[in-house]
Amino acid sequence: MFSMSGLSFLHTFYFSIAIAGAMFALFGHLLPDFSISSSAVGQTVCKQMASLCTPNLNHDEQKYQVQIFSRDPLIVYIRNFVSSDEIAYLLDISEDKYEPSRVYGGLDERPIDQKTRVSESAFMHRKDPVVRRISKRAREFQGWRGNATLIEPLLVQRYNVDGFYSYHFDWDESLAQGNRATTFMAYLVGNCTGGGTNFPFLPQPRDTRWCDVIECDEEGRDGYQGVIFKPIVGSAIYWENFHPNGTGHKGVYHAGLPVRSGMKVGLNIWSWDSAWVRPEIV
């Protein structure tokens, strides 16, 4: 049992926290650059009132710009798909979750193979409010695909110098039912040379206005064929993994090219279609 003096202390403590929270909220409203978690006092308040330190979930939906890059396969370039607040938040919560990335080899086979993939991966918790918001954005971007298509757990991947992921498909040709229907490759950190996303079977577009998001000069292309998307922070590439008849599209064969200097952090968002059935090809 608490004594009267103990109860009085608790009331005073929580009242002080509430007042501090209100002040921080007011400062955050008046000063957009103000960060509650940037001071020791702010960190203490964060522990007691975690909602104050989570990016605001009530602001207007992220405003992004969409450009069709390819129609066959369908590849869409999305500018500002992930906000700076969301990026900072994902980087923070990923820090203690990283593990060596594994190579998919079937439903029950995920070995570490540094000849194929060198990076660190961190899966995001589905129920995290920021993760749910990004997942919702990815789901709505695609339109209504039916209840059989779900967003997989989001995956943050960190590539340091010499990190890479060799050429592969996101869809699995060994499966008879259920497969990855679509992919988003978003960039959270792009402070690097190299590290682009290469589609070797895509033709380089003639319109040079694309050169702000893809590598156009020979030095940047570094001898690689096809199209290389630059890791531009906040942007995302979206593509469909299958033809309309359900067969896997060879045009989405891709790789994460080696990082020559600096670091790249990507965010993978995959859609799994449990109703997909491998078509009978005559």
Tab-separated table of C-alpha atoms in Angstrom:
chain	number	residue	atom	x	y	z
A	1	MET	CA	0.000	0.000	0.000
A	2	PHE	CA	1.193	3.515	-0.812
A	3	SER	CA	1.296	6.110	1.958
A	4	MET	CA	-0.452	9.418	1.454
A	5	SER	CA	2.915	11.084	0.847
A	6	GLY	CA	3.774	8.408	-1.753
A	7	LEU	CA	0.499	8.938	-3.579
A	8	SER	CA	1.049	12.684	-3.493
A	9	PHE	CA	4.494	12.215	-5.041
A	10	LEU	CA	3.073	10.036	-7.841
A	11	HIS	CA	0.334	12.541	-8.587
A	12	THR	CA	2.898	15.338	-8.730
A	13	PHE	CA	5.229	13.263	-10.970
A	14	TYR	CA	2.578	12.319	-13.533
A	15	PHE	CA	1.130	15.831	-13.502
A	16	SER	CA	4.621	17.172	-14.293
A	17	ILE	CA	4.980	14.660	-17.133
A	18	ALA	CA	1.627	15.744	-18.546
A	19	ILE	CA	2.618	19.431	-18.371
A	20	ALA	CA	5.976	18.673	-20.023
A	21	GLY	CA	4.226	16.677	-22.726
A	22	ALA	CA	1.831	19.527	-23.446
A	23	MET	CA	4.738	21.987	-23.662
A	24	PHE	CA	6.672	19.748	-26.037
A	25	ALA	CA	3.573	19.298	-28.190
A	26	LEU	CA	3.092	23.092	-28.290
A	27	PHE	CA	6.753	23.674	-29.231
A	28	GLY	CA	6.485	21.022	-31.916
A	29	HIS	CA	3.433	22.787	-33.364
A	30	LEU	CA	4.984	26.268	-33.269
A	31	LEU	CA	8.481	25.183	-34.315
A	32	PRO	CA	8.375	22.535	-37.065
A	33	ASP	CA	12.102	21.765	-36.673
A	34	PHE	CA	11.785	21.133	-32.946
A	35	SER	CA	12.492	17.494	-31.959
A	36	ILE	CA	11.189	16.229	-28.638
A	37	SER	CA	13.733	13.398	-28.513
A	38	SER	CA	16.768	15.628	-29.036
A	39	SER	CA	17.376	16.340	-25.336
A	40	ALA	CA	17.748	14.352	-22.128
A	41	VAL	CA	14.456	15.742	-20.836
A	42	GLY	CA	12.777	14.874	-24.109
A	43	GLN	CA	14.076	11.311	-23.948
A	44	THR	CA	12.653	10.945	-20.419
A	45	VAL	CA	9.268	12.168	-21.598
A	46	CYS	CA	9.472	9.788	-24.566
A	47	LYS	CA	9.770	6.839	-22.221
A	48	GLN	CA	6.638	7.896	-20.343
A	49	MET	CA	4.606	9.108	-23.331
A	50	ALA	CA	5.884	7.152	-26.349
A	51	SER	CA	3.210	8.555	-28.653
A	52	LEU	CA	4.898	11.961	-28.559
A	53	CYS	CA	8.039	10.500	-30.134
A	54	THR	CA	6.349	8.528	-32.909
A	55	PRO	CA	5.972	10.303	-36.265
A	56	ASN	CA	2.567	11.943	-36.486
A	57	LEU	CA	0.117	9.455	-37.973
A	58	ASN	CA	-2.637	12.017	-38.463
A	59	HIS	CA	-0.979	14.265	-41.043
A	60	ASP	CA	-2.027	14.272	-44.690
A	61	GLU	CA	-1.036	11.159	-46.630
A	62	GLN	CA	2.437	11.253	-48.161
A	63	LYS	CA	2.385	13.156	-51.455
A	64	TYR	CA	4.343	11.200	-54.039
A	65	GLN	CA	4.789	11.510	-57.800
A	66	VAL	CA	4.379	8.603	-60.207
A	67	GLN	CA	5.989	8.060	-63.614
A	68	ILE	CA	5.600	4.964	-65.775
A	69	PHE	CA	9.078	3.784	-66.722
A	70	SER	CA	8.144	0.613	-68.618
A	71	ARG	CA	4.852	-0.919	-69.703
A	72	ASP	CA	6.190	-4.406	-70.454
A	73	PRO	CA	7.169	-5.332	-67.826
A	74	LEU	CA	5.177	-2.795	-65.837
A	75	ILE	CA	7.723	-0.725	-63.891
A	76	VAL	CA	6.743	2.520	-62.179
A	77	TYR	CA	9.098	5.071	-60.660
A	78	ILE	CA	7.740	6.773	-57.515
A	79	ARG	CA	9.301	9.958	-56.189
A	80	ASN	CA	8.942	10.732	-52.459
A	81	PHE	CA	7.211	7.448	-51.705
A	82	VAL	CA	8.669	7.411	-48.160
A	83	SER	CA	8.838	10.601	-46.096
A	84	SER	CA	11.925	11.840	-44.246
A	85	ASP	CA	10.187	11.256	-40.884
A	86	GLU	CA	9.339	7.686	-41.869
A	87	ILE	CA	12.901	7.074	-43.036
A	88	ALA	CA	14.387	8.336	-39.768
A	89	TYR	CA	11.959	6.190	-37.809
A	90	LEU	CA	12.647	3.002	-39.799
A	91	LEU	CA	16.397	3.495	-39.524
A	92	ASP	CA	16.084	3.930	-35.764
A	93	ILE	CA	13.961	0.851	-35.086
A	94	SER	CA	16.044	-1.286	-37.463
A	95	GLU	CA	19.318	-0.689	-35.670
A	96	ASP	CA	19.047	-3.540	-33.151
A	97	LYS	CA	17.285	-5.954	-35.554
A	98	TYR	CA	19.897	-6.474	-38.261
A	99	GLU	CA	21.046	-9.975	-39.091
A	100	PRO	CA	23.106	-11.304	-42.024
A	101	SER	CA	20.875	-11.495	-45.088
A	102	ARG	CA	19.883	-14.921	-46.337
A	103	VAL	CA	19.289	-16.235	-49.829
A	104	TYR	CA	15.883	-17.639	-50.666
A	105	GLY	CA	16.188	-21.231	-51.812
A	106	GLY	CA	12.635	-22.494	-51.339
A	107	LEU	CA	10.012	-22.238	-48.625
A	108	ASP	CA	12.188	-23.985	-46.013
A	109	GLU	CA	15.665	-23.139	-47.274
A	110	ARG	CA	17.294	-19.762	-46.490
A	111	PRO	CA	21.069	-20.150	-46.256
A	112	ILE	CA	23.651	-17.376	-45.864
A	113	ASP	CA	25.530	-17.286	-49.183
A	114	GLN	CA	28.035	-14.449	-49.499
A	115	LYS	CA	28.692	-15.317	-53.125
A	116	THR	CA	25.114	-14.307	-53.864
A	117	ARG	CA	24.168	-11.729	-51.239
A	118	VAL	CA	26.131	-9.573	-48.794
A	119	SER	CA	23.980	-7.292	-46.661
A	120	GLU	CA	22.169	-7.067	-43.337
A	121	SER	CA	18.412	-7.449	-43.041
A	122	ALA	CA	15.857	-6.336	-40.461
A	123	PHE	CA	12.199	-7.357	-40.634
A	124	MET	CA	9.701	-4.760	-39.421
A	125	HIS	CA	6.872	-5.617	-37.043
A	126	ARG	CA	3.527	-5.656	-38.850
A	127	LYS	CA	1.676	-3.858	-36.030
A	128	ASP	CA	4.061	-0.907	-35.780
A	129	PRO	CA	1.924	2.138	-36.695
A	130	VAL	CA	4.452	3.625	-39.131
A	131	VAL	CA	5.025	0.256	-40.799
A	132	ARG	CA	1.266	-0.193	-41.121
A	133	ARG	CA	0.940	3.219	-42.730
A	134	ILE	CA	3.603	2.447	-45.347
A	135	SER	CA	2.081	-0.989	-45.982
A	136	LYS	CA	-1.324	0.618	-46.479
A	137	ARG	CA	0.175	3.084	-48.953
A	138	ALA	CA	1.789	0.235	-50.897
A	139	ARG	CA	-1.441	-1.748	-50.924
A	140	GLU	CA	-3.570	1.179	-52.107
A	141	PHE	CA	-1.018	2.155	-54.759
A	142	GLN	CA	-1.693	-1.135	-56.541
A	143	GLY	CA	-5.469	-0.857	-56.536
A	144	TRP	CA	-7.725	-3.628	-55.319
A	145	ARG	CA	-6.078	-6.969	-56.056
A	146	GLY	CA	-8.500	-9.076	-53.989
A	147	ASN	CA	-8.374	-10.492	-50.488
A	148	ALA	CA	-5.860	-13.175	-51.509
A	149	THR	CA	-3.061	-10.599	-51.956
A	150	LEU	CA	-1.324	-9.406	-48.779
A	151	ILE	CA	1.674	-7.198	-48.009
A	152	GLU	CA	4.534	-9.282	-46.597
A	153	PRO	CA	6.458	-8.033	-43.535
A	154	LEU	CA	8.521	-5.028	-44.602
A	155	LEU	CA	12.270	-5.659	-44.851
A	156	VAL	CA	14.997	-3.065	-44.292
A	157	GLN	CA	18.320	-4.001	-45.909
A	158	ARG	CA	21.662	-2.349	-45.195
A	159	TYR	CA	24.532	-2.554	-47.679
A	160	ASN	CA	27.992	-1.418	-46.608
A	161	VAL	CA	31.047	-1.244	-48.886
A	162	ASP	CA	31.162	-4.307	-51.174
A	163	GLY	CA	27.598	-5.222	-50.214
A	164	PHE	CA	25.478	-6.513	-53.106
A	165	TYR	CA	22.696	-8.885	-54.172
A	166	SER	CA	23.383	-10.764	-57.396
A	167	TYR	CA	20.859	-11.224	-60.214
A	168	HIS	CA	17.583	-12.876	-59.244
A	169	PHE	CA	13.797	-12.868	-59.593
A	170	ASP	CA	11.525	-11.990	-56.687
A	171	TRP	CA	9.021	-14.580	-57.912
A	172	ASP	CA	9.743	-18.278	-57.357
A	173	GLU	CA	9.388	-20.468	-60.435
A	174	SER	CA	9.424	-23.645	-58.312
A	175	LEU	CA	6.076	-22.883	-56.664
A	176	ALA	CA	2.765	-24.265	-57.906
A	177	GLN	CA	0.491	-21.999	-55.846
A	178	GLY	CA	1.117	-18.682	-54.110
A	179	ASN	CA	3.867	-16.278	-55.155
A	180	ARG	CA	5.240	-12.748	-54.923
A	181	ALA	CA	3.083	-10.768	-57.286
A	182	THR	CA	4.648	-7.311	-56.942
A	183	THR	CA	7.723	-5.568	-55.563
A	184	PHE	CA	8.549	-2.114	-54.223
A	185	MET	CA	12.239	-1.270	-53.860
A	186	ALA	CA	12.491	1.950	-51.835
A	187	TYR	CA	15.647	3.768	-50.746
A	188	LEU	CA	16.179	4.998	-47.186
A	189	VAL	CA	19.912	5.845	-47.409
A	190	GLY	CA	21.775	6.504	-50.641
A	191	ASN	CA	25.029	8.074	-49.471
A	192	CYS	CA	27.151	5.871	-51.697
A	193	THR	CA	28.757	5.263	-55.039
A	194	GLY	CA	27.561	2.161	-56.833
A	195	GLY	CA	24.679	0.284	-55.237
A	196	GLY	CA	22.163	0.903	-58.021
A	197	THR	CA	19.330	-1.469	-58.902
A	198	ASN	CA	20.143	-3.029	-62.276
A	199	PHE	CA	17.624	-4.547	-64.706
A	200	PRO	CA	19.940	-6.018	-67.373
A	201	PHE	CA	17.159	-6.888	-69.872
A	202	LEU	CA	15.527	-3.441	-69.919
A	203	PRO	CA	16.471	-1.079	-72.766
A	204	GLN	CA	17.894	2.314	-71.842
A	205	PRO	CA	15.193	4.965	-72.519
A	206	ARG	CA	15.871	7.509	-75.239
A	207	ASP	CA	14.467	10.438	-73.259
A	208	THR	CA	17.412	11.906	-71.354
A	209	ARG	CA	15.103	13.376	-68.700
A	210	TRP	CA	15.257	9.941	-67.061
A	211	CYS	CA	18.950	10.528	-66.387
A	212	ASP	CA	18.220	12.154	-63.040
A	213	VAL	CA	17.058	8.770	-61.686
A	214	ILE	CA	19.002	6.261	-63.805
A	215	GLU	CA	22.685	6.023	-64.699
A	216	CYS	CA	23.320	7.421	-68.171
A	217	ASP	CA	27.052	8.102	-68.344
A	218	GLU	CA	29.525	5.287	-68.918
A	219	GLU	CA	31.397	5.885	-65.637
A	220	GLY	CA	28.196	5.527	-63.638
A	221	ARG	CA	27.145	2.438	-65.601
A	222	ASP	CA	30.522	0.833	-64.862
A	223	GLY	CA	30.168	-1.657	-67.718
A	224	TYR	CA	26.742	-3.012	-66.707
A	225	GLN	CA	24.073	-3.560	-69.348
A	226	GLY	CA	20.424	-2.515	-69.232
A	227	VAL	CA	18.984	0.058	-66.815
A	228	ILE	CA	20.485	1.076	-63.460
A	229	PHE	CA	18.263	3.000	-61.045
A	230	LYS	CA	20.139	5.305	-58.703
A	231	PRO	CA	19.517	4.865	-54.942
A	232	ILE	CA	17.735	8.191	-54.441
A	233	VAL	CA	16.491	8.641	-50.886
A	234	GLY	CA	12.714	8.497	-50.481
A	235	SER	CA	12.068	7.186	-53.982
A	236	ALA	CA	10.843	3.716	-54.896
A	237	ILE	CA	10.657	1.433	-57.909
A	238	TYR	CA	7.513	-0.652	-58.301
A	239	TRP	CA	7.146	-3.594	-60.649
A	240	GLU	CA	4.795	-6.449	-61.503
A	241	ASN	CA	6.458	-9.870	-61.387
A	242	PHE	CA	4.031	-11.713	-63.694
A	243	HIS	CA	2.517	-11.488	-67.142
A	244	PRO	CA	-1.295	-11.196	-67.222
A	245	ASN	CA	-1.477	-14.946	-67.922
A	246	GLY	CA	0.323	-15.707	-64.646
A	247	THR	CA	3.726	-16.614	-66.043
A	248	GLY	CA	6.815	-15.024	-64.501
A	249	HIS	CA	8.174	-12.023	-66.388
A	250	LYS	CA	11.842	-12.425	-67.341
A	251	GLY	CA	12.179	-8.667	-67.749
A	252	VAL	CA	12.202	-8.079	-63.979
A	253	TYR	CA	15.450	-10.008	-63.508
A	254	HIS	CA	17.476	-7.615	-61.356
A	255	ALA	CA	20.391	-7.105	-58.974
A	256	GLY	CA	21.559	-4.756	-56.250
A	257	LEU	CA	24.940	-3.705	-57.623
A	258	PRO	CA	28.007	-3.602	-55.323
A	259	VAL	CA	28.405	-0.521	-53.133
A	260	ARG	CA	31.812	0.964	-53.958
A	261	SER	CA	31.865	3.557	-51.155
A	262	GLY	CA	29.517	4.752	-48.420
A	263	MET	CA	26.322	2.906	-47.501
A	264	LYS	CA	22.944	2.074	-49.001
A	265	VAL	CA	19.813	1.143	-47.055
A	266	GLY	CA	16.787	-0.156	-48.919
A	267	LEU	CA	13.224	-1.020	-47.982
A	268	ASN	CA	11.621	-4.042	-49.651
A	269	ILE	CA	7.832	-4.237	-49.837
A	270	TRP	CA	6.476	-7.406	-51.423
A	271	SER	CA	2.900	-8.434	-52.189
A	272	TRP	CA	2.114	-12.134	-51.829
A	273	ASP	CA	-0.764	-13.528	-53.887
A	274	SER	CA	-1.933	-16.790	-52.311
A	275	ALA	CA	-4.445	-17.315	-55.145
A	276	TRP	CA	-1.774	-17.379	-57.864
A	277	VAL	CA	-1.568	-20.783	-59.563
A	278	ARG	CA	1.202	-21.757	-61.924
A	279	PRO	CA	-0.324	-21.778	-65.412
A	280	GLU	CA	-0.140	-24.793	-67.682
A	281	ILE	CA	1.972	-23.796	-70.652
A	282	VAL	CA	1.202	-25.734	-73.828
